[in-house]
mmCIF file of C-alpha atoms in Angstrom:
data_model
loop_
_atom_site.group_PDB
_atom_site.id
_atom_site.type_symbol
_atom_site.label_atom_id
_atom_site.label_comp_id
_atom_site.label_asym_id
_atom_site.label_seq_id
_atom_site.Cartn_x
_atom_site.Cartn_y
_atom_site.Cartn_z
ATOM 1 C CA UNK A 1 269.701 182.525 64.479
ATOM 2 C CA UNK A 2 269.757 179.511 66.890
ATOM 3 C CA UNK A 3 268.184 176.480 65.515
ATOM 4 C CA UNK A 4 266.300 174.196 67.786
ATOM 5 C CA UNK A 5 267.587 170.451 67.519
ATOM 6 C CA UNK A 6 265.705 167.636 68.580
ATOM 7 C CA UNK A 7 267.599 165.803 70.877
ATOM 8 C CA UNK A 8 266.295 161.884 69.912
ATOM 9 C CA UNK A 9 267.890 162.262 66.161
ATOM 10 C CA UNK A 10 270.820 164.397 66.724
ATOM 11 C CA UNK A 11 274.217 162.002 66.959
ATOM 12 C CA UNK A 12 276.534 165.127 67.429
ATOM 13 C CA UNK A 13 276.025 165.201 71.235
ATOM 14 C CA UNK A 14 275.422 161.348 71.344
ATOM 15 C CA UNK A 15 278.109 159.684 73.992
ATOM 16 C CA UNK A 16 281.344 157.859 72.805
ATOM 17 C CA UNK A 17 280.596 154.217 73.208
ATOM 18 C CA UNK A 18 282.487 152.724 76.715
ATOM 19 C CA UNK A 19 285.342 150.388 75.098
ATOM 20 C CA UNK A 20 284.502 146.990 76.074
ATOM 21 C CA UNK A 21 286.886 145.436 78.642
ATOM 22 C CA UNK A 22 289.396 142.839 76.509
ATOM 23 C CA UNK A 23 287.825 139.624 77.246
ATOM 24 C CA UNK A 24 289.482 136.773 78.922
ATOM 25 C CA UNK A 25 289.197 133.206 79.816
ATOM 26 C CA UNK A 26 288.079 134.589 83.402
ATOM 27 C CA UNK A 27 286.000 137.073 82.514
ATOM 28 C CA UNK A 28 283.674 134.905 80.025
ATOM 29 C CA UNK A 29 283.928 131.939 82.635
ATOM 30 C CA UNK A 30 282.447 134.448 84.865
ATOM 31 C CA UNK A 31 279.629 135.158 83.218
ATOM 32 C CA UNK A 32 279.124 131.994 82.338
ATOM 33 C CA UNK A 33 278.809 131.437 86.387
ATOM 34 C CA UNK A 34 276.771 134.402 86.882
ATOM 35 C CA UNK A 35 274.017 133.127 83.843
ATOM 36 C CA UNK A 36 273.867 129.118 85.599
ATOM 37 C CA UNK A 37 273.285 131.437 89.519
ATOM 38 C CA UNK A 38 270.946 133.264 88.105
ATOM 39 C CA UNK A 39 269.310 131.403 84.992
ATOM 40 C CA UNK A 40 269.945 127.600 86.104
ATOM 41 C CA UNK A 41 272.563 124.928 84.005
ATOM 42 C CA UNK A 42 270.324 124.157 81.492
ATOM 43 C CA UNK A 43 269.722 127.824 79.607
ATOM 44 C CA UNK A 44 273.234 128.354 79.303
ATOM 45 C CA UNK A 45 274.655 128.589 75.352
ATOM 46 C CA UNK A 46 277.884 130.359 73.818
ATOM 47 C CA UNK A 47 275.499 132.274 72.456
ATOM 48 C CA UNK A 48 273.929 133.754 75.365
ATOM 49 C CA UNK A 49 277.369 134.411 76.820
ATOM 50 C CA UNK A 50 278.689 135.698 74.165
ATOM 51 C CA UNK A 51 275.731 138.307 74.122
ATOM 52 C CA UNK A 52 276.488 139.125 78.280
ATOM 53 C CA UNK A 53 279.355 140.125 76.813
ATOM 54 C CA UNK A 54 278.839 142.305 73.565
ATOM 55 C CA UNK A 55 280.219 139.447 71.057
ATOM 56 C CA UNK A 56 279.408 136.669 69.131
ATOM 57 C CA UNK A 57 279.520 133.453 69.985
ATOM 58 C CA UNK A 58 282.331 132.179 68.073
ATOM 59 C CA UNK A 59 284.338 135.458 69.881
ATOM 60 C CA UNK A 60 284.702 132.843 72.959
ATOM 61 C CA UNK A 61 286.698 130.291 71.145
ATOM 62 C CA UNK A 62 289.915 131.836 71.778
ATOM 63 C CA UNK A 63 288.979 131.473 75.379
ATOM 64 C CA UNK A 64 286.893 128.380 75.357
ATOM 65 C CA UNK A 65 286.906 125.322 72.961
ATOM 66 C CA UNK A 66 283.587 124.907 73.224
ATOM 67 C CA UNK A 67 280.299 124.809 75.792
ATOM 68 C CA UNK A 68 281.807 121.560 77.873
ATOM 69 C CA UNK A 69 285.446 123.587 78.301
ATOM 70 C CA UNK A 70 282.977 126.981 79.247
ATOM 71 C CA UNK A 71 280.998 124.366 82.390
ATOM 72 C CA UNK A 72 284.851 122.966 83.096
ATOM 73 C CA UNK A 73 285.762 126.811 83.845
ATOM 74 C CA UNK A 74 282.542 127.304 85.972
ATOM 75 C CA UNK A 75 283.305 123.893 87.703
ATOM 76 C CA UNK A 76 286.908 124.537 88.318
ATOM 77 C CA UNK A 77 285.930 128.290 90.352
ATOM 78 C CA UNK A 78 283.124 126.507 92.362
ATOM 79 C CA UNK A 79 285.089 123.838 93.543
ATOM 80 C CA UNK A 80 287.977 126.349 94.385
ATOM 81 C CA UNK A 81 285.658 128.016 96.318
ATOM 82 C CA UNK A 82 284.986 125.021 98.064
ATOM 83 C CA UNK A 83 288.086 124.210 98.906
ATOM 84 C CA UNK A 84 289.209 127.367 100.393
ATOM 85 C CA UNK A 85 285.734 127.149 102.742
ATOM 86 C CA UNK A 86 287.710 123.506 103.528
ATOM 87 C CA UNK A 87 291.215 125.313 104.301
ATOM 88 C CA UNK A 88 288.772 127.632 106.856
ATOM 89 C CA UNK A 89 288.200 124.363 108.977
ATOM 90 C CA UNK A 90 289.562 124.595 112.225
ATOM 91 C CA UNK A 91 288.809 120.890 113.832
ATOM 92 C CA UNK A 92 291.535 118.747 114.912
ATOM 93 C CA UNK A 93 289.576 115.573 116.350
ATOM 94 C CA UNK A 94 289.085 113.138 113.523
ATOM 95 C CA UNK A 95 285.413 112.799 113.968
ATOM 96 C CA UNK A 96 284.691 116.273 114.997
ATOM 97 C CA UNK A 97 286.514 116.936 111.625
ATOM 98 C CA UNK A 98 284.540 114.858 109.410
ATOM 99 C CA UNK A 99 281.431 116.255 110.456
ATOM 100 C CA UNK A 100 282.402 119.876 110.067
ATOM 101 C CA UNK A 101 283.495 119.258 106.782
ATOM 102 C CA UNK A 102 280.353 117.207 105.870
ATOM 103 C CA UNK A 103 278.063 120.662 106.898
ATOM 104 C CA UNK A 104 280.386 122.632 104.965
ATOM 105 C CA UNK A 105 279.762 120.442 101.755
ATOM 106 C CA UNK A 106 275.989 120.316 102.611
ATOM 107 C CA UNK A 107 276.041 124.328 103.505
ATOM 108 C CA UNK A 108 277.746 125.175 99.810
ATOM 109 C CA UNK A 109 275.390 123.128 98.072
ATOM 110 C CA UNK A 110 272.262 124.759 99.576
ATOM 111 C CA UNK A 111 273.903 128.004 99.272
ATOM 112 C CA UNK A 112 274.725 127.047 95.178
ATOM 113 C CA UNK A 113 272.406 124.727 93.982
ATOM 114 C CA UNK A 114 273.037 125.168 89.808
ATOM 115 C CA UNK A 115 276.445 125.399 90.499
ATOM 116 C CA UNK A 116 276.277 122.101 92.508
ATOM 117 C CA UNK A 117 275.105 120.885 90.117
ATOM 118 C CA UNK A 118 277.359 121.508 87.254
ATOM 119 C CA UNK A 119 280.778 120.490 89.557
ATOM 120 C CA UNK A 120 279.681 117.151 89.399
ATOM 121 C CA UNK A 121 279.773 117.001 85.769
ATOM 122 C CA UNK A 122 283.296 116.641 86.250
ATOM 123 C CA UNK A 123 284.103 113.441 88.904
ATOM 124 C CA UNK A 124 287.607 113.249 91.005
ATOM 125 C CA UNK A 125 289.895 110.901 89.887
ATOM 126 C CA UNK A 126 290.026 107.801 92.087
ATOM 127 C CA UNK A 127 291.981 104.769 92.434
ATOM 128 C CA UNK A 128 288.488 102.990 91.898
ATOM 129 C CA UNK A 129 288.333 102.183 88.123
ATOM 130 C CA UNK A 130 289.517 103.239 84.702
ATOM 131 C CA UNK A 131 289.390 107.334 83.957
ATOM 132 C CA UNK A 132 286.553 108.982 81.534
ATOM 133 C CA UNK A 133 288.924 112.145 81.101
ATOM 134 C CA UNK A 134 286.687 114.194 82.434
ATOM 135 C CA UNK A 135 287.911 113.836 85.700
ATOM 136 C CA UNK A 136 288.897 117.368 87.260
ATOM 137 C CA UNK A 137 292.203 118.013 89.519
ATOM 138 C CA UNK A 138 290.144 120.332 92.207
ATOM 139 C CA UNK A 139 287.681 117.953 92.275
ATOM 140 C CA UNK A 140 290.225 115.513 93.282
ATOM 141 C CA UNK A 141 291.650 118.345 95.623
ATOM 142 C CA UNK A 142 288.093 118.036 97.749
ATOM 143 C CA UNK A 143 287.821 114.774 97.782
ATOM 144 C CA UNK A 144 291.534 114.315 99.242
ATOM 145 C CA UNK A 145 290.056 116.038 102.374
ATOM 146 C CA UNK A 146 287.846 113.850 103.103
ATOM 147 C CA UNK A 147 290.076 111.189 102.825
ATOM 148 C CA UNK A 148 292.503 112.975 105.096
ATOM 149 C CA UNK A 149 290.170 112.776 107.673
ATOM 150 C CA UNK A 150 289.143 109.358 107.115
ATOM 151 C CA UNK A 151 292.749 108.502 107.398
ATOM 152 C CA UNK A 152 293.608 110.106 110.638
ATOM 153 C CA UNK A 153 290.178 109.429 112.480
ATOM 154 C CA UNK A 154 291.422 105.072 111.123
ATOM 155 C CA UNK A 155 294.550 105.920 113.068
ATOM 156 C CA UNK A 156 293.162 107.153 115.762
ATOM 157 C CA UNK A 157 291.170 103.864 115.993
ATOM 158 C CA UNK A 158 287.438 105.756 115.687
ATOM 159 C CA UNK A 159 286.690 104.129 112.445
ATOM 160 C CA UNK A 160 286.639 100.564 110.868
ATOM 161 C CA UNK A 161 290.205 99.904 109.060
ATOM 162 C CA UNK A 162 289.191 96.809 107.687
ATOM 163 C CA UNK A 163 288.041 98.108 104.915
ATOM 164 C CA UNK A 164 290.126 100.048 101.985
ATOM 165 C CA UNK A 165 290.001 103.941 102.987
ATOM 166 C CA UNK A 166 289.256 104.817 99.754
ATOM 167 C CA UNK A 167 286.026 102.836 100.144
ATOM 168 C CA UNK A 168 285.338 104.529 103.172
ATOM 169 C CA UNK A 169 285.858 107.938 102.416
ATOM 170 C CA UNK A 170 283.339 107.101 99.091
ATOM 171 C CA UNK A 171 280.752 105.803 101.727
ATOM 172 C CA UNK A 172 280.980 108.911 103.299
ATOM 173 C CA UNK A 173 280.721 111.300 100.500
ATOM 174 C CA UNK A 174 278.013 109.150 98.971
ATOM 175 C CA UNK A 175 275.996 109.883 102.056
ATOM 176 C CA UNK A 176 276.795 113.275 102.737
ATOM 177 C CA UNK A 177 276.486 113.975 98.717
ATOM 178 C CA UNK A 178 272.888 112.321 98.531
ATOM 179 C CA UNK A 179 271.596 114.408 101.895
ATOM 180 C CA UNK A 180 272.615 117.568 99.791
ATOM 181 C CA UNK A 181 271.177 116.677 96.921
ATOM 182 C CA UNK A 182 267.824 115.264 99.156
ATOM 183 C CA UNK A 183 268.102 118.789 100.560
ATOM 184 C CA UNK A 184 268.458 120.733 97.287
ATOM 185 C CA UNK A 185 264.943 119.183 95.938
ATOM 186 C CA UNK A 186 262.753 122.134 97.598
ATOM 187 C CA UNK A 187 261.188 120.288 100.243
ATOM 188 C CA UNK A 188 259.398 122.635 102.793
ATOM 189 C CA UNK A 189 261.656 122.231 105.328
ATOM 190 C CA UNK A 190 262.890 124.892 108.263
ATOM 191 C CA UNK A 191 266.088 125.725 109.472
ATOM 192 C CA UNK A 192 265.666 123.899 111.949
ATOM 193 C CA UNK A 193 264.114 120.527 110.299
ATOM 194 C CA UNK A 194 266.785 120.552 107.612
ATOM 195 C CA UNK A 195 269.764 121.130 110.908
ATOM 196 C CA UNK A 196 268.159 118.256 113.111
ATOM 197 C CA UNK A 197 267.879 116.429 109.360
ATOM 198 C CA UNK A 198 272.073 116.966 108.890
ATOM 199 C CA UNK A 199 272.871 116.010 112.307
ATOM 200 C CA UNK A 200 270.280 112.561 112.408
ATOM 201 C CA UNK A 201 272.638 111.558 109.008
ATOM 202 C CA UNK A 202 275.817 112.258 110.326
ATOM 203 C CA UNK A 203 275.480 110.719 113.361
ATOM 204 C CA UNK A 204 274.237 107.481 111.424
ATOM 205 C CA UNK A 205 276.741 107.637 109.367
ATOM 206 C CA UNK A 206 279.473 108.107 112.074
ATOM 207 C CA UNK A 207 277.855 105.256 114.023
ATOM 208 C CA UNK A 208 278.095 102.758 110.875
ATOM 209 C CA UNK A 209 281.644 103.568 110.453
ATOM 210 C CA UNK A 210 282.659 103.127 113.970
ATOM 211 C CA UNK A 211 284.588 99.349 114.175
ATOM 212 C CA UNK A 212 283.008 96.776 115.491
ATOM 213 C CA UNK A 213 282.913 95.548 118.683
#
């Protein structure tokens, strides 16, 4: 005689559990990006990662030495990400250059404001003072473009060469990084304000770098 089974305590017909991918250093620096997109910097913990992924927090240590190393990772695929929208640039003219890759700075940090954020926890090294060892190589990858075009728009005899490149170049990303970050505080701004907003900067900024008469 068939037996009727009730079908919430009955574990014979209960699915296998789906083996859990093998983690990597990758994988649990991708969900560590995924939590700052979604959840912002400051929630993020081992522990909540470790949880996205069906393990305990000290599971990650094989992969991470700890929760600076796990923002490092996150850091380190933003600014790649970065550079390869740099690599898509297609200006030639020194100036023209610049600019483009000012917007695309300013675009990617509108587009990814937590992650923004936690890049710049790790500076570029520069030939400006002593090292914190924190500085990150792809972070000095970015800011080499910008020198780049510093350098060849000072050959071309568009902007001041009295003064160091290096200096320059800072200026420039000190201006361009401060209009993104201006940018990234939620003012009420259109499209079309924050545009005519960009273009005002850079072409101050262009101006004050042109050499004097």
């Amino acid at each position: 005689m068939n037996q009727m089974v009730d079908s919430r305590t009955d574990t014979r017909t209960a699915p296998a559990d789906v083996p859990r991918e093998p983690l990597t250093r990758e994988s649990v620096v991708g969900a560590a990006r995924a939590h700052i997109v979604e959840r912002g910097l400051e929630s993020i913990s081992l522990r909540q990662i470790g949880a996205s992924l069906g393990v305990t927090a000290p599971a990650l240590y094989a992969y991470v030495t700890d929760k600076r190393d796990l923002l490092r990772g996150v850091a380190e695929s933003a600014f790649q990400e970065l550079l390869t929208r740099f690599d898509a640039v297609r200006e030639t003219e020194p100036l023209t250059r610049m600019r483009a890759l000012s917007r695309v700075y300013i675009t990617f940090a509108l587009e990814n404001p937590e992650l923004f954020r936690t890049m710049f926890l790790f500076p570029p090294e520069l030939a400006l003072g002593d090292t914190t060892g924190q500085e990150l190589p792809l972070a000095t990858q970015a800011f080499n473009y910008a020198i780049d075009a510093l350098t060849a728009a000072q050959a071309a005899g568009l902007v001041r060469d009295d003064v160091d490149p290096l200096i320059v170049t800072f200026t420039n990303w000190t201006v361009t990084h401060g209009l993104a970050t201006v940018l990234n505080l939620g003012f009420a701004f259109d499209a079309a304000t924050r545009d005519l907003l960009v273009e005002s900067t850079l072409d101050t900024l262009i101006a004050g770098l042109r050499p004097p008469d």
